Short mmCIF file of C-alpha atoms in Angstrom, two decimals:
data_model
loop_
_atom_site.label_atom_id
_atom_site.label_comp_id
_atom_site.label_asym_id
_atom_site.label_seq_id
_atom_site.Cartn_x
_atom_site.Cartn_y
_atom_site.Cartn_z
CA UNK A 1 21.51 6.52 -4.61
CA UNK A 2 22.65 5.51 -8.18
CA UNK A 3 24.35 7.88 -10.67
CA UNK A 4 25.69 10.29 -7.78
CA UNK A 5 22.67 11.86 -7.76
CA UNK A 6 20.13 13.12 -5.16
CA UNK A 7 17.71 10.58 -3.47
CA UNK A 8 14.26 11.82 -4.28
CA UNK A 9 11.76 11.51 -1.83
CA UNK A 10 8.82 9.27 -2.08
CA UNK A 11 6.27 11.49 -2.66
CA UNK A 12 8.41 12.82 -5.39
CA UNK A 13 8.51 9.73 -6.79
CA UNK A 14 5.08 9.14 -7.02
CA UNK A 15 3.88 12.31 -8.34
CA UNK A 16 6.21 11.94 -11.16
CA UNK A 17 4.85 8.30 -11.54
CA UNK A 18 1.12 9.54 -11.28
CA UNK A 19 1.01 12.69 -12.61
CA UNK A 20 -0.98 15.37 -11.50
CA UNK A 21 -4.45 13.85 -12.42
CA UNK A 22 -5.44 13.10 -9.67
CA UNK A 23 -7.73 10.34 -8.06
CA UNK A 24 -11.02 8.37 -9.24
CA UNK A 25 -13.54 7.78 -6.09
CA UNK A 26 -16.52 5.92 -6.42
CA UNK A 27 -19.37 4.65 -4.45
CA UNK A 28 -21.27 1.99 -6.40
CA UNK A 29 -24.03 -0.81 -5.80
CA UNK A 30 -23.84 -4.07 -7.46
CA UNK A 31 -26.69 -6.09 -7.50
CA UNK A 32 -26.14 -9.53 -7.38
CA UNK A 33 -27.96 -11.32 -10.23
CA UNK A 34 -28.17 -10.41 -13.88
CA UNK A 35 -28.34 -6.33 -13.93
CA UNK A 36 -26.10 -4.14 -14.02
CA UNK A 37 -23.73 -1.97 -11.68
CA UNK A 38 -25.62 1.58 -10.34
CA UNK A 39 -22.91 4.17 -10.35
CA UNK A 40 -24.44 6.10 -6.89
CA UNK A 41 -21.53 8.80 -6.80
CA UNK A 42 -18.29 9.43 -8.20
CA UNK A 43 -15.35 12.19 -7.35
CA UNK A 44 -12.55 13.05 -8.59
CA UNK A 45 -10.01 13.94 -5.72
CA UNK A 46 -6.42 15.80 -5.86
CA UNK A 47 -4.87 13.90 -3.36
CA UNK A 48 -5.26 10.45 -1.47
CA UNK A 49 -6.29 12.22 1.97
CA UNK A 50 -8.78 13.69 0.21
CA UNK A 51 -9.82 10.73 -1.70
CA UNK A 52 -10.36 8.95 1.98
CA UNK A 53 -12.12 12.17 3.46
CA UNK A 54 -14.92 11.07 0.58
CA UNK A 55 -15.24 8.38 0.58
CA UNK A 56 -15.83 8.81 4.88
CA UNK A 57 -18.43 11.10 4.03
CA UNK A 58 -20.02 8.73 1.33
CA UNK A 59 -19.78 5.69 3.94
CA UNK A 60 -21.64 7.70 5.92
CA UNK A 61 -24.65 9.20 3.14
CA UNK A 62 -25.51 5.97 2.50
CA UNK A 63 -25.56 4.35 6.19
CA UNK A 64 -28.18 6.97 7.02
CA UNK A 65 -29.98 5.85 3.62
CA UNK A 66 -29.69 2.11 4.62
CA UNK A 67 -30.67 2.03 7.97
CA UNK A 68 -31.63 5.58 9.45
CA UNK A 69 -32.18 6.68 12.85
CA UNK A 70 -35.57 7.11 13.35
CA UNK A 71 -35.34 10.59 14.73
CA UNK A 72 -33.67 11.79 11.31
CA UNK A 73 -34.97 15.19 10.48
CA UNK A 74 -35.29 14.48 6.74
CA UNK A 75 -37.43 11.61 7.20
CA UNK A 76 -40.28 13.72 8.47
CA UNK A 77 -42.27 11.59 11.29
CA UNK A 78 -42.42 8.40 8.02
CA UNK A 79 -43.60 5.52 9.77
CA UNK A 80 -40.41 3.81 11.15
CA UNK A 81 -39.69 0.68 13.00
CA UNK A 82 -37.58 -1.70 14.80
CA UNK A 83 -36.31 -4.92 12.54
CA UNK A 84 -35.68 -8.06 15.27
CA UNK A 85 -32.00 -9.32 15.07
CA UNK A 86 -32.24 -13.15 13.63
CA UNK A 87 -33.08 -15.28 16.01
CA UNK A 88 -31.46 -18.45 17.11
CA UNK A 89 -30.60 -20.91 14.53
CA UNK A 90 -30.95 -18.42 11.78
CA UNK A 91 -27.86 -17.01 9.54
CA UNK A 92 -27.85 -13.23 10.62
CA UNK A 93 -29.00 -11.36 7.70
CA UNK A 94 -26.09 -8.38 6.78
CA UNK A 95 -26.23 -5.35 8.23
CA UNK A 96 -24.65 -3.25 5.50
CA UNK A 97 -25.65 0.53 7.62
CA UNK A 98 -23.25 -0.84 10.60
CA UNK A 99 -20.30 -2.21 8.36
CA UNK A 100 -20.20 1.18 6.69
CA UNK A 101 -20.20 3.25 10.10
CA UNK A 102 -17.61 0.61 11.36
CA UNK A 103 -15.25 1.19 8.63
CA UNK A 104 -16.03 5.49 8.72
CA UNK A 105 -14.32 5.35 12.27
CA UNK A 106 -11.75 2.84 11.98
CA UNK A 107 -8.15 4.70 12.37
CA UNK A 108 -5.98 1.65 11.46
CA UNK A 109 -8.21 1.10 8.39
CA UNK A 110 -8.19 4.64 7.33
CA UNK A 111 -4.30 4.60 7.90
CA UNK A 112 -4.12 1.05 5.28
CA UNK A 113 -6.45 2.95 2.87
CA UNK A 114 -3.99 5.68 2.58
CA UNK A 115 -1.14 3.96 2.53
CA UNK A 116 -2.57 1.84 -0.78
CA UNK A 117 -3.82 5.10 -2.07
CA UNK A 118 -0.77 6.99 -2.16
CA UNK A 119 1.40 3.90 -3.15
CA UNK A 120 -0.81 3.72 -6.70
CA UNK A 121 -2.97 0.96 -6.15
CA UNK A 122 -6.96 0.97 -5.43
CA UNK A 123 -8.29 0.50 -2.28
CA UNK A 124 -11.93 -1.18 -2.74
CA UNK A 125 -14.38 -1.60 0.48
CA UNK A 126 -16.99 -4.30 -0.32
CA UNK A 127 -20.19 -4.06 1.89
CA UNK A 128 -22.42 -7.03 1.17
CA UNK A 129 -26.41 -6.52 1.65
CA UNK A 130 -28.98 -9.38 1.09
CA UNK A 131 -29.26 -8.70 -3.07
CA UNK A 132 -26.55 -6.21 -3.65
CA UNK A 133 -23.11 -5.58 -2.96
CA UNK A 134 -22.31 -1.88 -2.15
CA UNK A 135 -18.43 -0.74 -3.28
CA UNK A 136 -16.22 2.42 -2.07
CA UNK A 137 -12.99 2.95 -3.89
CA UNK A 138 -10.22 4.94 -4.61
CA UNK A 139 -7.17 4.62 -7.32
CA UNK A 140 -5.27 6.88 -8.60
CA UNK A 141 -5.81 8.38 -12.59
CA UNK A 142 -3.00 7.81 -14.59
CA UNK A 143 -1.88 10.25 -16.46
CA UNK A 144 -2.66 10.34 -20.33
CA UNK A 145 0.54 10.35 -22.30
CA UNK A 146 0.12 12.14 -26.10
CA UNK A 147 0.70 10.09 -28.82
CA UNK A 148 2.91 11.41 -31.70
CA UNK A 149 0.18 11.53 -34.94
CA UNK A 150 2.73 12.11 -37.40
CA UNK A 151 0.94 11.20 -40.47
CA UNK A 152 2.79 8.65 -42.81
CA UNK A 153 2.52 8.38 -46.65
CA UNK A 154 4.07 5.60 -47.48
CA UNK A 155 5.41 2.52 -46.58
CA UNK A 156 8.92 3.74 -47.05
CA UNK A 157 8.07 6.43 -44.11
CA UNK A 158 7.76 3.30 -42.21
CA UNK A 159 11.01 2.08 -42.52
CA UNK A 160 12.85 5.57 -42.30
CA UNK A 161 11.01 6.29 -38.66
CA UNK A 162 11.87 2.56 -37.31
CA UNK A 163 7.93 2.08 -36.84
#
């Protein structure tokens, strides 16, 4: 405690840090090579928990996109099947479906996510696939501070305002 004053919790401290503008989520694919980043879905979130609880639900969405079960009702009997695991000798080819579902149900990862959340920093989950590199993050917005427009009309204003 400095000044005499109160100790202000935490979360105190970080709203008034932040602001109330809450947080940018994003769930992107990168391909690698020459083109351009797809922006698949974006959110914006009023807390960190919530932040996480999308980007669960995104992880998710696009597992069942990558790789879906074959039994999935919105596939509608399309002609699914089997891909053999790499066989011996080969480099395993990356298996972006079961990284995502990994991470979904992951407590201690969830927990770290939060924690870098709601301390201001981003939290960014790469998920590498043969030619593109899926991302899910979360940072907070800043908050916009207004700028005084005070219009000047001379140089002499200049030197009056200390500008």
């Amino acid at each position: 405690m400095r000044g005499g004053g109160e100790r202000v919790p935490a979360a105190a401290r970080r709203a008034a840090v932040l602001g109330r503008d809450g947080y940018w989520c994003e769930c992107a694919a990168v391909p690698l090579g020459p083109c351009r980043a797809v922006l698949l879905a974006g959110y914006r979130a009023r807390s960190p928990r919530l932040a996480l609880r999308w980007m669960r639900v995104q992880a998710r969405r696009l597992a069942a996109r990558l790789a879906p079960e074959p039994g999935a009702p919105w596939l509608r009997g399309a002609p699914l099947h089997a891909v053999p695991a790499a066989g011996p000798g080969s480099s395993p080819s990356p298996d972006p479906a079961s990284v995502l579902r990994t991470w979904q149900e992951d407590g201690d990862e969830q927990a770290r996510a939060l924690d870098e959340v709601s301390a201001g920093g981003l939290y960014l989950l790469p998920v590498p696939d043969d030619d593109v590199l899926y991302t899910l993050s979360a940072r907070p917005l800043l908050p916009v501070r207004p700028f005084d427009w005070t219009p000047i009309d001379s140089c002499a204003d200049l030197s009056r305002t200390g500008r």
